[in-house]
Coordinates of C-alpha atoms and ligand atoms in Angstrom, one line a residue:
M1 CA 86.4 116.7 77.5
T2 CA 89.5 117.6 79.7
K3 CA 92.3 119.3 77.9
A4 CA 95.7 117.7 77.9
I5 CA 98.4 119.4 79.9
A6 CA 101.9 120.1 78.6
G7 CA 104.9 120.0 81.0
F8 CA 103.0 118.3 83.8
S9 CA 106.1 116.5 85.1
K10 CA 107.9 119.9 85.5
L11 CA 105.2 121.2 87.9
S12 CA 105.8 121.1 91.7
K13 CA 103.9 118.5 93.7
E14 CA 101.5 121.2 95.0
E15 CA 100.9 122.5 91.4
K16 CA 100.3 118.9 90.1
I17 CA 97.7 118.3 92.8
N18 CA 96.0 121.7 92.2
W19 CA 95.8 120.9 88.5
I20 CA 94.4 117.4 89.2
V21 CA 91.7 118.4 91.7
N22 CA 90.6 121.5 89.7
T23 CA 90.5 119.5 86.4
H24 CA 88.9 116.2 87.5
F25 CA 86.9 116.7 90.7
T26 CA 83.6 118.3 91.5
N27 CA 84.8 119.1 94.9
P28 CA 88.5 120.1 94.6
E29 CA 89.0 120.9 98.3
T30 CA 87.8 117.5 99.5
A31 CA 89.9 115.7 96.9
K32 CA 92.9 117.7 97.9
Q33 CA 92.3 116.9 101.6
V34 CA 92.1 113.1 100.8
I35 CA 95.2 113.2 98.7
T36 CA 97.3 115.1 101.3
Q37 CA 96.0 113.3 104.4
Y38 CA 98.1 110.4 103.4
W39 CA 101.3 112.4 103.3
N40 CA 103.8 111.5 106.0
S41 CA 104.6 114.2 108.5
D42 CA 108.2 113.2 108.4
E43 CA 109.3 115.3 105.4
A44 CA 112.5 113.3 104.6
L45 CA 110.5 110.0 104.7
Q46 CA 107.9 111.5 102.4
K47 CA 110.6 112.7 100.0
L48 CA 112.0 109.2 99.9
H49 CA 108.7 107.8 98.8
D50 CA 108.0 110.7 96.4
E51 CA 111.2 109.9 94.6
F52 CA 110.5 106.2 94.0
I53 CA 108.4 107.1 91.0
E54 CA 107.5 110.2 88.9
N55 CA 104.5 112.5 89.5
T56 CA 103.9 111.3 93.0
I57 CA 101.0 113.0 94.6
S58 CA 100.5 110.8 97.7
N59 CA 101.0 107.4 99.3
F60 CA 98.8 104.5 98.6
Y61 CA 98.5 102.5 101.8
M62 CA 98.2 98.8 101.9
P63 CA 98.0 96.8 105.1
L64 CA 101.2 95.1 106.2
G65 CA 100.2 92.0 108.2
V66 CA 102.1 89.1 109.7
A67 CA 101.5 85.4 109.7
P68 CA 103.4 83.8 112.6
N69 CA 104.2 80.2 113.4
F70 CA 105.5 79.0 110.1
L71 CA 107.7 76.1 110.8
I72 CA 110.1 75.9 107.8
N73 CA 112.8 73.2 107.8
G74 CA 112.6 73.1 111.6
K75 CA 112.9 76.9 112.0
N76 CA 110.1 79.2 113.2
V77 CA 109.4 82.1 110.8
T78 CA 107.0 85.1 111.1
I79 CA 106.0 86.0 107.6
P80 CA 105.3 89.7 106.7
M81 CA 102.5 90.1 104.1
A82 CA 101.5 93.3 102.3
I83 CA 98.0 92.7 100.9
E84 CA 94.6 94.3 100.8
E85 CA 92.5 91.2 100.4
S86 CA 90.6 90.2 103.6
S87 CA 91.2 86.7 104.8
V88 CA 94.6 86.0 103.1
V89 CA 96.7 86.6 106.3
A90 CA 94.2 84.8 108.5
A91 CA 94.2 81.8 106.1
A92 CA 98.1 81.8 106.0
S93 CA 98.2 81.9 109.8
K94 CA 95.7 79.1 110.1
A95 CA 97.6 76.9 107.6
A96 CA 100.9 77.7 109.4
K97 CA 99.5 76.6 112.7
F98 CA 97.9 73.4 111.2
W99 CA 101.2 72.3 109.7
S100 CA 103.4 73.4 112.6
N101 CA 101.8 70.5 114.5
R102 CA 102.4 68.1 111.7
G103 CA 106.2 68.5 110.9
G104 CA 106.0 71.9 109.2
F105 CA 107.0 72.9 105.7
K106 CA 110.1 71.3 104.0
T107 CA 111.7 73.4 101.3
T108 CA 114.6 73.1 98.9
V109 CA 116.1 75.4 96.3
I110 CA 116.5 73.4 93.1
S111 CA 118.3 76.0 90.9
T112 CA 119.1 79.7 90.8
E113 CA 119.8 80.5 87.2
K114 CA 118.5 83.7 85.6
I115 CA 118.2 84.4 81.9
G116 CA 118.8 87.3 79.6
Q117 CA 118.7 87.6 75.8
V118 CA 120.1 89.8 73.0
H119 CA 117.6 89.6 70.2
F120 CA 119.1 90.3 66.8
I121 CA 118.7 90.1 63.0
Y122 CA 121.5 88.6 60.9
K123 CA 121.1 88.2 57.1
G124 CA 123.5 85.5 56.1
A125 CA 124.7 81.9 56.4
A126 CA 123.9 80.4 59.8
D127 CA 127.1 78.3 60.0
K128 CA 129.2 81.4 59.4
L129 CA 127.4 83.1 62.3
E130 CA 128.1 80.1 64.5
A131 CA 131.8 80.2 63.7
F132 CA 131.9 83.9 64.3
F133 CA 130.1 83.5 67.7
Q134 CA 132.6 80.8 68.8
T135 CA 135.5 83.0 67.8
I136 CA 134.3 86.1 69.7
K137 CA 132.7 84.3 72.7
P138 CA 135.6 85.0 75.1
K139 CA 135.1 88.7 74.3
F140 CA 131.6 88.7 75.8
F141 CA 133.2 87.8 79.1
S142 CA 136.3 90.0 78.9
E143 CA 134.4 93.1 77.7
T144 CA 131.9 92.9 80.6
E145 CA 134.6 92.5 83.3
S146 CA 134.0 95.9 84.8
I147 CA 130.3 95.0 85.2
T148 CA 130.9 91.5 86.5
K149 CA 133.8 92.1 88.9
N150 CA 131.8 92.7 92.0
M151 CA 129.2 90.1 91.3
Q152 CA 132.1 87.5 90.8
K153 CA 133.5 88.5 94.2
R154 CA 130.1 87.5 95.7
G155 CA 130.2 84.2 93.8
G156 CA 128.0 85.1 90.9
G157 CA 128.4 86.3 87.4
I158 CA 127.7 85.1 83.8
I159 CA 127.3 81.3 83.7
N160 CA 127.1 80.8 79.9
I161 CA 126.3 82.5 76.6
S162 CA 124.9 80.5 73.6
L163 CA 123.8 81.4 70.2
R164 CA 120.3 80.4 69.3
D165 CA 119.0 80.1 65.8
K166 CA 115.3 81.1 65.7
T167 CA 115.0 81.6 61.9
G168 CA 112.6 78.7 61.8
E169 CA 110.0 80.9 63.6
L170 CA 111.0 84.4 62.4
E171 CA 113.1 85.2 59.4
N172 CA 116.8 86.1 60.1
Y173 CA 116.1 86.1 63.9
Y174 CA 118.8 84.9 66.3
Q175 CA 119.5 85.3 70.0
L176 CA 122.4 85.5 72.4
H177 CA 120.9 83.5 75.2
A178 CA 122.8 84.1 78.4
T179 CA 122.5 82.6 81.9
F180 CA 123.5 84.3 85.1
N181 CA 123.9 83.8 88.8
T182 CA 123.1 87.0 90.6
K183 CA 123.4 85.7 94.2
D184 CA 121.3 87.8 96.6
S185 CA 120.3 90.4 94.2
M186 CA 117.3 90.0 91.8
G187 CA 119.9 91.1 89.3
A188 CA 117.8 93.0 86.7
N189 CA 120.3 95.9 86.4
F190 CA 123.3 93.6 86.4
I191 CA 121.8 91.3 83.7
N192 CA 120.6 94.2 81.5
S193 CA 124.0 96.0 81.7
C194 CA 125.8 92.8 80.7
L195 CA 123.4 92.2 77.8
E196 CA 123.8 95.8 76.5
Q197 CA 127.5 95.2 76.5
F198 CA 127.1 91.9 74.7
A199 CA 125.1 93.7 72.1
K200 CA 127.8 96.3 71.6
T201 CA 130.5 93.6 71.4
L202 CA 128.4 91.6 68.9
K203 CA 127.9 94.5 66.5
E204 CA 131.5 95.8 66.7
Q205 CA 133.1 92.4 66.2
A206 CA 130.8 91.6 63.3
L207 CA 132.0 94.8 61.5
Q208 CA 135.6 93.5 61.8
Y209 CA 135.0 89.9 61.0
E210 CA 136.6 89.2 57.7
A211 CA 134.7 86.1 56.8
F212 CA 131.5 88.0 56.7
S213 CA 130.2 89.6 53.6
E214 CA 129.2 93.3 53.8
M215 CA 125.6 92.3 54.4
E216 CA 126.5 89.8 57.1
K217 CA 128.6 92.4 58.9
Q218 CA 125.4 94.5 59.5
I219 CA 124.0 92.8 62.5
Q220 CA 120.9 94.6 63.7
V221 CA 120.3 94.3 67.5
V222 CA 116.6 94.6 68.1
M223 CA 116.8 94.6 71.9
S224 CA 118.7 93.4 74.9
I225 CA 116.7 92.5 78.0
L226 CA 116.5 89.9 80.8
S227 CA 113.7 87.3 80.8
N228 CA 111.2 87.1 83.6
Y229 CA 110.7 83.5 82.6
V230 CA 113.1 81.6 84.9
P231 CA 112.3 77.9 84.8
N232 CA 115.8 77.2 86.2
C233 CA 115.4 79.4 89.2
L234 CA 113.3 76.9 91.0
V235 CA 112.2 76.3 94.6
R236 CA 110.2 73.4 96.1
A237 CA 107.9 73.6 99.1
E238 CA 106.2 70.5 100.6
V239 CA 104.1 69.4 103.5
S240 CA 103.2 65.8 104.4
C241 CA 101.7 63.8 107.2
P242 CA 99.8 60.5 107.7
V243 CA 96.2 60.8 106.5
A244 CA 95.1 59.9 110.0
D245 CA 96.6 63.2 111.3
L246 CA 94.6 65.3 109.0
K247 CA 91.6 65.5 111.3
E248 CA 90.4 69.1 111.6
D249 CA 86.8 69.4 110.6
K250 CA 84.2 67.5 112.5
H251 CA 81.9 67.2 109.4
I252 CA 84.4 65.2 107.4
S253 CA 86.7 62.2 108.1
Q254 CA 90.4 62.5 107.5
E255 CA 90.2 60.0 104.6
E256 CA 87.4 61.8 102.9
F257 CA 89.2 65.1 103.3
A258 CA 92.4 63.8 101.8
E259 CA 90.5 62.2 98.9
K260 CA 88.6 65.4 98.2
F261 CA 91.7 67.6 98.5
V262 CA 93.7 65.4 96.1
R263 CA 90.7 65.5 93.7
A264 CA 90.6 69.3 93.9
V265 CA 94.2 69.5 93.0
Q266 CA 93.8 67.0 90.1
I267 CA 90.9 69.1 88.8
A268 CA 93.3 72.2 88.7
E269 CA 95.9 70.0 87.0
I270 CA 93.6 69.2 84.0
E271 CA 91.1 72.1 83.9
P272 CA 92.6 75.6 83.0
Y273 CA 89.5 77.5 84.2
R274 CA 90.0 76.1 87.7
A275 CA 93.8 76.1 87.4
V276 CA 93.8 79.9 87.0
T277 CA 91.8 80.5 90.2
H278 CA 93.7 77.8 92.0
N279 CA 97.0 79.5 91.1
K280 CA 95.6 82.9 91.9
G281 CA 95.1 81.6 95.5
I282 CA 98.8 80.6 95.5
M283 CA 99.8 84.1 94.3
N284 CA 97.7 85.6 97.1
G285 CA 100.4 84.3 99.4
I286 CA 103.4 84.8 97.1
D287 CA 102.7 88.4 96.0
A288 CA 102.0 89.5 99.6
V289 CA 105.5 88.4 100.7
V290 CA 107.1 89.5 97.5
I291 CA 105.7 93.0 98.0
A292 CA 106.5 93.2 101.7
T293 CA 110.1 92.3 100.9
G294 CA 110.5 94.9 98.2
N295 CA 110.5 92.6 95.2
D296 CA 108.9 92.9 91.8
F297 CA 105.6 91.0 91.9
R298 CA 104.8 91.7 88.3
A299 CA 108.0 89.9 87.3
V300 CA 107.2 87.0 89.6
E301 CA 103.6 86.8 88.4
A302 CA 104.6 86.7 84.7
G303 CA 107.3 84.1 85.3
V304 CA 105.1 81.9 87.5
H305 CA 102.2 81.8 85.0
A306 CA 104.4 81.1 82.1
F307 CA 105.8 78.2 84.1
A308 CA 102.2 77.0 84.8
S309 CA 101.8 76.6 81.0
R310 CA 105.2 75.1 80.2
N311 CA 103.7 71.9 78.9
G312 CA 101.4 73.7 76.4
K313 CA 98.4 73.9 78.7
Y314 CA 97.8 76.1 81.7
S315 CA 97.8 73.9 84.8
S316 CA 98.1 73.8 88.6
L317 CA 101.3 74.8 90.2
S318 CA 100.7 72.5 93.1
H319 CA 100.3 68.8 93.3
A320 CA 98.9 66.4 95.9
K321 CA 98.9 62.6 96.5
V322 CA 98.1 60.0 99.1
E323 CA 100.5 57.0 99.1
N324 CA 100.8 54.3 101.7
G325 CA 98.6 56.4 104.0
I326 CA 100.7 59.5 103.7
F327 CA 99.2 62.7 102.4
T328 CA 101.7 64.9 100.5
F329 CA 101.1 68.3 99.1
W330 CA 103.8 70.2 97.2
M331 CA 104.7 72.8 94.7
E332 CA 107.7 73.7 92.5
I333 CA 107.8 77.3 91.3
P334 CA 110.3 79.7 89.6
L335 CA 111.1 82.7 91.8
A336 CA 113.7 85.3 90.9
L337 CA 114.0 87.3 94.1
G338 CA 116.5 89.6 95.8
T339 CA 117.4 90.5 99.3
V340 CA 119.9 93.2 98.4
G341 CA 119.7 96.1 96.0
G342 CA 116.6 97.8 94.6
L343 CA 113.9 98.7 97.1
T344 CA 115.4 96.4 99.8
G345 CA 117.9 99.0 101.0
L346 CA 115.5 102.0 100.5
H347 CA 112.1 101.4 101.8
P348 CA 112.0 101.4 105.6
L349 CA 109.2 98.9 105.8
V350 CA 110.9 96.6 103.4
K351 CA 114.0 96.7 105.6
T352 CA 111.8 95.9 108.6
A353 CA 110.2 93.0 106.8
L354 CA 113.6 91.6 105.9
E355 CA 114.8 92.0 109.5
M356 CA 111.6 90.2 110.7
L357 CA 112.7 87.4 108.4
E358 CA 116.2 87.6 110.0
H359 CA 117.9 88.9 106.9
P360 CA 117.4 86.0 104.6
S361 CA 119.6 85.3 101.6
A362 CA 117.8 85.3 98.2
E363 CA 117.6 81.5 98.4
E364 CA 116.1 81.6 101.9
L365 CA 113.6 84.2 100.7
M366 CA 112.6 81.9 97.7
Q367 CA 111.8 79.2 100.2
I368 CA 109.8 81.5 102.5
V369 CA 107.8 82.9 99.6
A370 CA 107.1 79.4 98.2
V371 CA 105.8 78.3 101.6
A372 CA 103.5 81.3 101.8
G373 CA 102.1 80.3 98.4
L374 CA 101.6 76.6 99.4
A375 CA 100.1 77.6 102.7
Q376 CA 97.6 79.8 101.0
N377 CA 96.7 77.1 98.5
F378 CA 96.2 74.6 101.3
A379 CA 94.0 77.0 103.3
A380 CA 91.9 77.8 100.2
L381 CA 91.5 74.1 99.2
R382 CA 90.7 73.1 102.8
S383 CA 87.9 75.6 102.9
L384 CA 86.6 74.9 99.4
T385 CA 86.4 71.1 100.0
T386 CA 84.8 71.4 103.5
T387 CA 82.9 74.5 104.6
G388 CA 83.0 76.4 101.3
I389 CA 85.0 79.6 100.9
Q390 CA 82.4 82.1 101.8
Q391 CA 82.2 81.4 105.5
G392 CA 85.7 82.7 106.2
H393 CA 85.6 85.4 103.5
M394 CA 82.3 86.9 104.8
K395 CA 83.7 87.0 108.4
M396 CA 86.5 89.3 107.1
H397 CA 84.1 91.1 104.8
L398 CA 82.0 91.9 107.9
M399 CA 84.9 93.9 109.3
N400 CA 85.1 95.9 106.0
I401 CA 81.4 96.6 106.1
L402 CA 81.6 97.8 109.8
N403 CA 84.5 100.1 108.8
Q404 CA 82.6 101.4 105.9
F405 CA 79.7 102.3 108.2
Q406 CA 82.0 103.6 110.9
A407 CA 80.6 101.3 113.5
T408 CA 81.4 102.1 117.1
E409 CA 83.1 99.6 119.3
T410 CA 79.8 98.6 121.0
E411 CA 78.1 98.1 117.6
R412 CA 81.1 96.0 116.4
L413 CA 80.7 93.7 119.4
Q414 CA 76.9 93.4 118.9
V415 CA 77.2 92.8 115.1
T416 CA 80.0 90.2 115.5
A417 CA 78.0 88.4 118.1
H418 CA 74.9 88.4 116.0
F419 CA 76.7 87.0 112.9
E420 CA 78.3 84.2 114.8
H421 CA 75.0 82.4 114.2
N422 CA 73.7 84.2 111.1
T423 CA 74.8 84.2 107.5
V424 CA 76.8 87.2 106.6
S425 CA 75.8 89.2 103.5
H426 CA 76.3 92.9 102.8
S427 CA 72.6 93.7 103.1
A428 CA 72.1 91.6 106.2
V429 CA 74.9 93.4 108.0
V430 CA 73.6 96.8 106.8
D431 CA 70.1 96.0 107.9
Y432 CA 71.2 94.7 111.3
L433 CA 73.4 97.8 111.9
A434 CA 70.5 100.0 111.0
S435 CA 68.2 98.1 113.4
L436 CA 70.7 98.8 116.2
R437 CA 70.9 102.4 115.3
K438 CA 67.2 102.9 115.4
Ligands
LIG501 C1 90.6 84.1 96.4 O1 91.4 85.2 96.4 C2 91.4 82.8 96.1 C3 90.6 81.5 95.9 O2 89.6 81.7 94.9 C4 91.6 80.5 95.6 C5 91.0 79.2 95.1 O3 89.9 79.1 94.7 O4 91.7 78.2 95.3 C6 89.9 81.2 97.2

């Protein structure tokens, strides 16, 4: 068994790599070569990336693709997508083109409220705590003024703070539940700083509150942290057109396609096993844009899936209907995003992605991201309900296999031509490639 190492973080990058390759690899030289070949030759750029996290040894590449021709509220948008999964960008581009001829995507931001909580324990009478909270409430605002000043200038800040009694679920447990508007920033630092000040104010004021007994004065703050569940930071994306205009696939009529599509969505609405995969397809589009624009995809994922279960059962994020001959497909999802602060001003490719999107506000980015999700879902459901998903997937997979076997340009052309009319599978491609190489 490998021995643990003390003081690893203090080692230089070179020393860290040497320790890793000599400890974990049968061929240390090859491992070192792979790790270092991804270093950027621009030392300043490499240093920037090294310092995003601790113990950086290399860069982990992920393709940055683009899906052009998205018509969103009448405006053409080219969407940057950072994703490793074959076929996601191709599917988004196809859906974008399909809908650009049918009125495009319509989006609206429904709300932009973010949430943070101070979780605390208070052992005493609830009505006394409520009276105390009302007395000191203005102090939560005044004592965070130095933190909120700049945000207020930009039109944001603390919206409200309320006291929530959770003792029915956990003994002596209460919360300060605060809502915020963080304008174009995702706002994590701002919210957490406000919350930590609220916690300080809460504890200090309790000690001085005369109506409290000695025990009631000893409020225990357990933690202060934003919530990634943001059901009131909501955006809606929608497409619609007459069923008669849905014609795309020669094997299926527009009416049958619309009916099957709506059924597929209804299945995801009532069946959690399907809903998870259905929503995963939506997240293929969402995460790719969230990553490309330097936002936190884990936060988005956590919040979106919690929202998908808000009625007590995990369900589809998107919905579809046919009414009076009109097909409508839409989605409302919570997205807490930023276009200033964090990685957005640091990562050169993030800056490029945001410029490609023409410097969107956070609200505009919410709409673009929601569209990417809806487009992805449309593309997946269209394939699933017509040709099946594997046809498109295997075409992209073919490229990966060709790369894996370092196919030459001529071989690529021959293999692609052959599999125009033959079913792609890993072994079929490998066999065919081998036959060409004989
Ligand atoms: C694959 O990454 C995503 C899909 O499974 C989504 C879906 O089934 O709707 C194709």
